[in-house]
Coordinates of C-alpha atoms and ligand atoms in Angstrom, one line a residue:
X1 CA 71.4 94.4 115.1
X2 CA 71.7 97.7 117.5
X3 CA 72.9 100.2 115.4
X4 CA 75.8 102.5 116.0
X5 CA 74.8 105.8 117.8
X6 CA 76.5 108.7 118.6
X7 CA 77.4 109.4 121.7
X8 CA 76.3 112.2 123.9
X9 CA 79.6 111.9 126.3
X10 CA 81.6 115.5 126.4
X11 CA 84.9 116.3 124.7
X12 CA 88.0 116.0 127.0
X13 CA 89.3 119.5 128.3
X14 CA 92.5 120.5 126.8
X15 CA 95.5 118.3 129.2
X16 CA 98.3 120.0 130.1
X17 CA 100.7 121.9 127.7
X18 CA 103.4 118.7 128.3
X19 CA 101.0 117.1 126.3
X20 CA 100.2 119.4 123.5
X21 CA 101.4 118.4 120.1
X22 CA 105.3 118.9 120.0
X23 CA 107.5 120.6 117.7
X24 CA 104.4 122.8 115.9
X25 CA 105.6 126.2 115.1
X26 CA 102.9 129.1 115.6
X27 CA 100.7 129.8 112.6
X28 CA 102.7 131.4 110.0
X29 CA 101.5 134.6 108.5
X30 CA 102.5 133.7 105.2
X31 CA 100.2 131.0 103.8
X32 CA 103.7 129.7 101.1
X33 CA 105.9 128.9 105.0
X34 CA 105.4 125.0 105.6
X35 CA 104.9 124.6 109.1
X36 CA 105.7 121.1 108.8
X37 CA 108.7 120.5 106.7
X38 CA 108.9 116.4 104.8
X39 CA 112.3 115.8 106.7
X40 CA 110.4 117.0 110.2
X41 CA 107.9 114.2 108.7
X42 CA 110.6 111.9 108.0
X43 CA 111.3 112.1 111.5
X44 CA 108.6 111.0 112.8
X45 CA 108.2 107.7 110.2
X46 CA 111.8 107.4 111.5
X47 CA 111.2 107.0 115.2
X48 CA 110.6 103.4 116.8
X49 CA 107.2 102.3 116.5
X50 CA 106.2 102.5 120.1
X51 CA 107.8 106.1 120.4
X52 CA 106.1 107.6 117.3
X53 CA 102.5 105.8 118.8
X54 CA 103.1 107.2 122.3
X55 CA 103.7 111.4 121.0
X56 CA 100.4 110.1 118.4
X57 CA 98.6 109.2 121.6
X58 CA 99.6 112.3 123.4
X59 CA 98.8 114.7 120.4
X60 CA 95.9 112.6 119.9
X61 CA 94.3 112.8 123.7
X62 CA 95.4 116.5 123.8
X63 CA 93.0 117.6 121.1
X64 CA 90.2 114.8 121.1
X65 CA 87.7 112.4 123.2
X66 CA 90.4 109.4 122.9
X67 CA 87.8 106.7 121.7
X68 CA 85.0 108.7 119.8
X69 CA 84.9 108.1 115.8
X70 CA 83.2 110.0 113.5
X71 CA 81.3 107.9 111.2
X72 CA 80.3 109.3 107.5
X73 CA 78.1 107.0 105.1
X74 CA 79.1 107.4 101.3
X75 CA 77.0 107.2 98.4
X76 CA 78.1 107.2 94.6
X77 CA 75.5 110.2 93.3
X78 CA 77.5 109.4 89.8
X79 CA 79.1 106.4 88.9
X80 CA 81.5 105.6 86.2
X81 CA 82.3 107.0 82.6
X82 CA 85.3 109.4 84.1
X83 CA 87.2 111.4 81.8
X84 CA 90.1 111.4 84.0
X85 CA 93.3 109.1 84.3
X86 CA 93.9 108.8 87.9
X87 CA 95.7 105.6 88.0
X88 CA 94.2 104.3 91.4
X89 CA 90.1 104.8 89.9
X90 CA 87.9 101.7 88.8
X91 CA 85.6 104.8 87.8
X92 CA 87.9 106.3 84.9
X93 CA 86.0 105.4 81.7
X94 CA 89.5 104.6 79.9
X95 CA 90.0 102.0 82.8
X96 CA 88.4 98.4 82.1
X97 CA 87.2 97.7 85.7
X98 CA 83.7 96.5 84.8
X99 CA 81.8 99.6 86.6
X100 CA 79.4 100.8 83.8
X101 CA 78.8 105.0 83.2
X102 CA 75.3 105.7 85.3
X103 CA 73.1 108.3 85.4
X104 CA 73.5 110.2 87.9
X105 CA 70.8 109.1 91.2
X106 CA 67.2 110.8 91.5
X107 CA 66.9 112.5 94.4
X108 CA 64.5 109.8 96.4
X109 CA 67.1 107.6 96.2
X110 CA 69.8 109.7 97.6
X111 CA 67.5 110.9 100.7
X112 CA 66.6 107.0 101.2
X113 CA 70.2 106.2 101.1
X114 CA 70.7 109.4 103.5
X115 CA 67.8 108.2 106.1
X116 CA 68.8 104.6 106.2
X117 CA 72.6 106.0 107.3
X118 CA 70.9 108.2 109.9
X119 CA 69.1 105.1 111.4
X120 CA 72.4 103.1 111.3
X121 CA 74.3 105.6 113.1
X122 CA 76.2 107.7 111.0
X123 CA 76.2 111.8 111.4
X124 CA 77.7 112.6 108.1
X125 CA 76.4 112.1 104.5
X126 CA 79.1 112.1 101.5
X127 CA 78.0 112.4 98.2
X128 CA 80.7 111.4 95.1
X129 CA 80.4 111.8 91.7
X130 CA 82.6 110.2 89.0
X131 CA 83.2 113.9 87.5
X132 CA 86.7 115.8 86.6
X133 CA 84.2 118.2 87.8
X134 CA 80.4 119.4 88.0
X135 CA 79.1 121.3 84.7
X136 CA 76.6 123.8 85.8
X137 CA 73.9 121.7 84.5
X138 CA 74.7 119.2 86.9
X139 CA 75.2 121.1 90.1
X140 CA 71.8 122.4 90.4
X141 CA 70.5 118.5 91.0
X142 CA 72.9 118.0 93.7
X143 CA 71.8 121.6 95.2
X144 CA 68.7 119.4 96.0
X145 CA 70.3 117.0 97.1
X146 CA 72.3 118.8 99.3
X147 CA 69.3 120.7 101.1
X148 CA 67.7 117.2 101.5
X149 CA 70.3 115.4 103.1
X150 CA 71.0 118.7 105.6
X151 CA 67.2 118.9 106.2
X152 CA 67.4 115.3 107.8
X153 CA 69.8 116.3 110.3
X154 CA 72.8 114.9 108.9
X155 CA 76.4 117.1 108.1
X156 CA 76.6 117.3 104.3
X157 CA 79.8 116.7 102.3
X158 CA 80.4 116.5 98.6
X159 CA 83.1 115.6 96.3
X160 CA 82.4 116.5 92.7
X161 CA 86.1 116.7 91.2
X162 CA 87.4 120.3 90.3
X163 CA 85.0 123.3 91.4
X164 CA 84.2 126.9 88.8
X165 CA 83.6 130.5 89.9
X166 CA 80.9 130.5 91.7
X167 CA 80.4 126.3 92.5
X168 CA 81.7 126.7 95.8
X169 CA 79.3 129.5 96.8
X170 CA 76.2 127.7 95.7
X171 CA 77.4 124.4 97.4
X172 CA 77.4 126.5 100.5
X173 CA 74.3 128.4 100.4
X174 CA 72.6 124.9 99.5
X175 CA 73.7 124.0 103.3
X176 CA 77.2 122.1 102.3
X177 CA 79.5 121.6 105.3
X178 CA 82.7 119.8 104.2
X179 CA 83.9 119.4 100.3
X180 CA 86.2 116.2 99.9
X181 CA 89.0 117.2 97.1
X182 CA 92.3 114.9 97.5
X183 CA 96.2 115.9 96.7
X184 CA 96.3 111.9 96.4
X185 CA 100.1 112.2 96.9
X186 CA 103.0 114.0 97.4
X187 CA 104.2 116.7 94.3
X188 CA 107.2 114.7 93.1
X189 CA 105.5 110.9 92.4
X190 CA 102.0 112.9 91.4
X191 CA 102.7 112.3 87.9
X192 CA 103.1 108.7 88.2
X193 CA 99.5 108.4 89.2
X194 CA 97.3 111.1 87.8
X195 CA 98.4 113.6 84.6
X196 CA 94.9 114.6 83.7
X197 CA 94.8 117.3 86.3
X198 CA 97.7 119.4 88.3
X199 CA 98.4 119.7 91.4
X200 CA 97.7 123.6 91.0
X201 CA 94.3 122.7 89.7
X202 CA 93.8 120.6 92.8
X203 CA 94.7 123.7 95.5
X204 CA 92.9 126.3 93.7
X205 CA 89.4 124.1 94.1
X206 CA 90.4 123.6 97.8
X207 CA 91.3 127.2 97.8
X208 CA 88.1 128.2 96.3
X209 CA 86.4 125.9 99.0
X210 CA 88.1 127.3 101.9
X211 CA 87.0 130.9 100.2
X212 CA 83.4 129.8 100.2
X213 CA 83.7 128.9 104.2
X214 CA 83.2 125.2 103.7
X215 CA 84.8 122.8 105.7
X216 CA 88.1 121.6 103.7
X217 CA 88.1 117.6 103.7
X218 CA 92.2 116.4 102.2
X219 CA 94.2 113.8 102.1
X220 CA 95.5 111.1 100.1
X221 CA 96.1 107.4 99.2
X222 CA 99.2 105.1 100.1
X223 CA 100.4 102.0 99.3
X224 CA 100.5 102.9 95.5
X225 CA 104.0 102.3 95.0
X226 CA 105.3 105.7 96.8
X227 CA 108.3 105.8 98.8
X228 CA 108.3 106.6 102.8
X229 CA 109.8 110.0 102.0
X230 CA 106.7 110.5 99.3
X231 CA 104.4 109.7 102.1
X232 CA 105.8 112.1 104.3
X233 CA 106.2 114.8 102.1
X234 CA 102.3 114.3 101.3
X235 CA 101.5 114.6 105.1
X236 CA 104.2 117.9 105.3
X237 CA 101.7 119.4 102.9
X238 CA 98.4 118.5 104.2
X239 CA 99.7 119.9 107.5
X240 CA 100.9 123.4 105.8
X241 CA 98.0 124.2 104.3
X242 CA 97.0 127.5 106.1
X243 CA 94.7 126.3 107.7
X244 CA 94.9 122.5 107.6
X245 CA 91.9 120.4 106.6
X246 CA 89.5 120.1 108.9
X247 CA 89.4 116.5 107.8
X248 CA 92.1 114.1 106.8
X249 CA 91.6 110.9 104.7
X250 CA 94.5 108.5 104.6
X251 CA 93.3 105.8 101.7
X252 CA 94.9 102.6 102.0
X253 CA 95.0 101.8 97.9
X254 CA 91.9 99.2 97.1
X255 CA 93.9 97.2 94.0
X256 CA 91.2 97.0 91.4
X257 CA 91.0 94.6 88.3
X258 CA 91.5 96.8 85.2
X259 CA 93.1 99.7 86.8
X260 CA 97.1 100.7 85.8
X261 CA 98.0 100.5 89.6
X262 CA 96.5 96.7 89.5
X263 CA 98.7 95.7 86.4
X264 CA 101.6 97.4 87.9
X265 CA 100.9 95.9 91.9
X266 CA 99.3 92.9 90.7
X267 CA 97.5 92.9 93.5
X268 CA 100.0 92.8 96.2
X269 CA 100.0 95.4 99.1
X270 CA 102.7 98.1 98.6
X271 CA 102.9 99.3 101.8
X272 CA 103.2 97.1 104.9
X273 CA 100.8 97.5 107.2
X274 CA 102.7 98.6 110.5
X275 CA 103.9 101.4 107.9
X276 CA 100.2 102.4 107.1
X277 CA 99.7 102.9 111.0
X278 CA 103.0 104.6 110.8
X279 CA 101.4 106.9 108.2
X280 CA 97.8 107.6 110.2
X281 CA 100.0 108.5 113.5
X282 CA 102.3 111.0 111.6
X283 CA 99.2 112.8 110.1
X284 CA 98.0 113.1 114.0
X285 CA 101.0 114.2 115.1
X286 CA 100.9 116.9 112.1
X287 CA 97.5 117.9 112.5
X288 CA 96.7 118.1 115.8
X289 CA 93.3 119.5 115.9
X290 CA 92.1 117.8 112.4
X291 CA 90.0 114.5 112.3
X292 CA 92.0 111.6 110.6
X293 CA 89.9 109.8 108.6
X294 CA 90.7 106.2 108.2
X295 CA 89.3 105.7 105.0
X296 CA 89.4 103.4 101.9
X297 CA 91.1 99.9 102.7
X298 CA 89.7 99.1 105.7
X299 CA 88.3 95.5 105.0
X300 CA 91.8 94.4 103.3
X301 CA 93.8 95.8 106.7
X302 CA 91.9 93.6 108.9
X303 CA 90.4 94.7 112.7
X304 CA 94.3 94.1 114.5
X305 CA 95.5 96.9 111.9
X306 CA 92.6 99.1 112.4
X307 CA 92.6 98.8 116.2
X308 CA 96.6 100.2 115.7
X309 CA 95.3 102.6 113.3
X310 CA 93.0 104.0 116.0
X311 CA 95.7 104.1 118.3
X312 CA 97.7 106.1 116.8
X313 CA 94.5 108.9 116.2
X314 CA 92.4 107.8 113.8
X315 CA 89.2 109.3 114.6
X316 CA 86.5 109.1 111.7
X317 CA 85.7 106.4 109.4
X318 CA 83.4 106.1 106.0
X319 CA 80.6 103.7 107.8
X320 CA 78.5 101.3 105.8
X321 CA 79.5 98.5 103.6
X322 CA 80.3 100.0 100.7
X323 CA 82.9 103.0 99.5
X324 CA 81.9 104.6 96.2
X325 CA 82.3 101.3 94.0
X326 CA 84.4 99.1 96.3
X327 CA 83.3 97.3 99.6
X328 CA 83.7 98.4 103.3
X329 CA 83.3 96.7 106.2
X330 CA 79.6 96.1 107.2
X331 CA 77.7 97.8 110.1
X332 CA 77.7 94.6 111.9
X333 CA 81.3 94.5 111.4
X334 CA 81.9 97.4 112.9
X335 CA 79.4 97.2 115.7
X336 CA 81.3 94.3 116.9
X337 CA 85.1 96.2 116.2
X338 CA 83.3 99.1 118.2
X339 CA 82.4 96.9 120.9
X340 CA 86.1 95.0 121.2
X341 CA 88.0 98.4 121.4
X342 CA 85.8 100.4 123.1
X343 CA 85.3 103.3 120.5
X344 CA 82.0 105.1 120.3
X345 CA 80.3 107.1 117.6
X346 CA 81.2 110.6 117.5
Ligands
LIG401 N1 85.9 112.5 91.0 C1 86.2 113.3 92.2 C2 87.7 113.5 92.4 O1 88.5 112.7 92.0 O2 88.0 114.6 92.9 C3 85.6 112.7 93.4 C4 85.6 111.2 93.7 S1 87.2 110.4 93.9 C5 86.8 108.8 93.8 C6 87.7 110.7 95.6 C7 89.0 110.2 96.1 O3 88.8 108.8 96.3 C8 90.2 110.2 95.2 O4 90.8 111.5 95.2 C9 91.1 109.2 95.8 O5 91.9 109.8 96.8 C10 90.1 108.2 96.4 N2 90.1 106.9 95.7 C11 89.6 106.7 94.5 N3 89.9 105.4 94.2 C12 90.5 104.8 95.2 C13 91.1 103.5 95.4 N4 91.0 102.5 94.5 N5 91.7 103.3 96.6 C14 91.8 104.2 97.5 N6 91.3 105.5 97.3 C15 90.7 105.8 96.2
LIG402 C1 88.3 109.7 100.1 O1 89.4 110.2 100.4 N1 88.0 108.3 100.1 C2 86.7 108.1 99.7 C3 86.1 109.5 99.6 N2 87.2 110.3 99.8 C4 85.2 109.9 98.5 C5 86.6 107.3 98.4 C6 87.3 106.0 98.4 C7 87.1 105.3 97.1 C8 87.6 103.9 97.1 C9 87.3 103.2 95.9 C10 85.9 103.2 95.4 O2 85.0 102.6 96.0 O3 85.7 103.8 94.3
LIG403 FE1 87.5 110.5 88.0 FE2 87.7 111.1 90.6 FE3 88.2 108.6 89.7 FE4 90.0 110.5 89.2 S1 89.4 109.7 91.2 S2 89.2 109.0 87.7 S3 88.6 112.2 88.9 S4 86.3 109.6 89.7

């Protein structure tokens, strides 16, 4: 099985302005004025579905290679045994979804793990733990880890949970490129689905992040039970972060046994599908410049919903077959879904 490779083609120039992303303001000056307002979001989800995938296409080919995706390989460093409540998480200790607390990995196995997603194809290397965050004791293990999976040549990213004074810093000096750290979903159904840490909490670790000069990875999860406006008022604040994440995970919701969102969904999909491609093309149209990650869900949505998905500007994936607990799609699967659309590695 030929493995997927990045490819060496170059990035499109810029098109013309008639194509550049419509309706952004200039950067404000003051960090607290969204640039994107939820009803300008609204907008968007409101618009026919071919209108709002042609502007996602134009935004979308006026800022990036049209069919390069950026593939990351994840890998659970810590597993299980959470202290945390986030509804979604089969890794919350108080959450009976049969994933057992683990030590944390040895650093061999990490930098195998790390090689064999080189060979395979991906060019970025993410590293979870089941944490609210990192003690101190803990961090200096994943230092080494970090150094080791940087010294192979592969773009490092972490996501530990909530970062201290002084975390960030080290996570950067240890060769750290992007830090993953989600606002899940937007401030007003937030409490629904996490009350163990705030939303506050949750932008001082990015802003601590940004401070340190790492790359900010942020986005959230839909289908849990949010409304469209919810959705869009997530997206309106990705988008006026100052600057926006570099990276932009939407997480389709993987229903686990044992989990409050599974007894409350029992198992059915939330969100309709043509709605979660609705979703991926008003975070492109928000973010022009930032890679949207098409990220947990993508076995349940099928190749037909991911092939829309990269339509309307998708432009990384988490590659290899499995998440942090839960499964992905395998690297054959995706060699062949490559090969159909005519996407290469980025
Ligand atoms: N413990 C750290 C934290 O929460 O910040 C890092 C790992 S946590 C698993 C990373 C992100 O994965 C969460 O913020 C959430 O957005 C996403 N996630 C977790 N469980 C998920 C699920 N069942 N379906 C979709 N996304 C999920
Ligand atoms: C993100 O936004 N999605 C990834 C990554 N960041 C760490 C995690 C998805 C987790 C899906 C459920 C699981 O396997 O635990
Ligand atoms: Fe813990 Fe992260 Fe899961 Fe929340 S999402 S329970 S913080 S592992």
């Amino acid at each position: 099985m030929a493995a997927l490779r990045p490819s060496t083609e170059p990035m499109l120039d810029d098109p013309p302005s008639a194509c550049t992303a419509p309706a952004r303001a200039a950067r404000s000056p003051r960090a607290a004025e969204p640039r994107w307002s939820a009803d300008a979001v609204m907008a968007l989800f409101d618009l026919p579905f071919a209108d709002l995938m042609f502007r996602a296409q134009q935004v979308h080919r006026a800022h990036h290679a049209p069919n390069a995706v950026q593939l990351s390989t994840l890998v659970s460093i810590k597993t299980g045994g959470c202290p945390e409540d986030c509804g979604y998480c089969p890794q919350a200790a108080r959450h009976h979804a049969g994933v057992d607390n683990e030590a944390m990995l040895g650093l061999d196995a990490v930098l195998d793990a790390a090689r064999a997603a080189k060979e395979a194809g991906a060019t970025r290397f993410c590293m979870g733990a089941a944490w609210r965050g990192p003690k101190d004791r803990d961090l200096a293990p994943v230092l080494d880890m970090v150094r080791g999976v940087k010294a192979l040549g592969l773009e490092t990213c972490c996501t530990l949970g909530m970062l201290k004074d002084g975390q960030a810093e080290a996570l950067r000096d240890a060769g750290l490129d992007y830090y993953n750290h989600n606002l899940d979903t937007s401030a007003d159904f937030y409490g629904e689905i996490v009350t163990t840490r705030g939303r506050g909490d949750r932008l001082d670790t990015l802003g601590r992040v940004r401070g340190a000069g790492i790359h900010v990875c942020c986005g959230g999860i839909v289908g849990m039970g949010e409304s469209r406006r919810a959705r869009a008022a997530l997206i309106a604040e990705l988008a006026s972060l100052d600057p926006p994440p570099e990276s932009v995970p939407i997480n389709h919701l993987v229903q686990v046994e044992g989990t409050p969102l599974h007894a409350k969904l029992r198992g059915e999909s939330a969100i309709d599908p043509l709605e979660f491609v609705r979703t991926i093309a008003a975070a492109r149209i928000a973010m022009p410049a930032s890679m949207v990650r098409l990220s947990a869900g993508r076995r349940e949505l099928g190749e037909a919903v991911q092939a829309l998905c990269f339509l309307a500007g998708a432009n990384s994936i988490f590659y290899g077959d499995k998440l942090l607990v839960t499964g992905n799609p395998d690297v054959d699967a995706d060699r062949q879904l490559f090969e159909k659309l005519g996407l290469r590695p980025a």
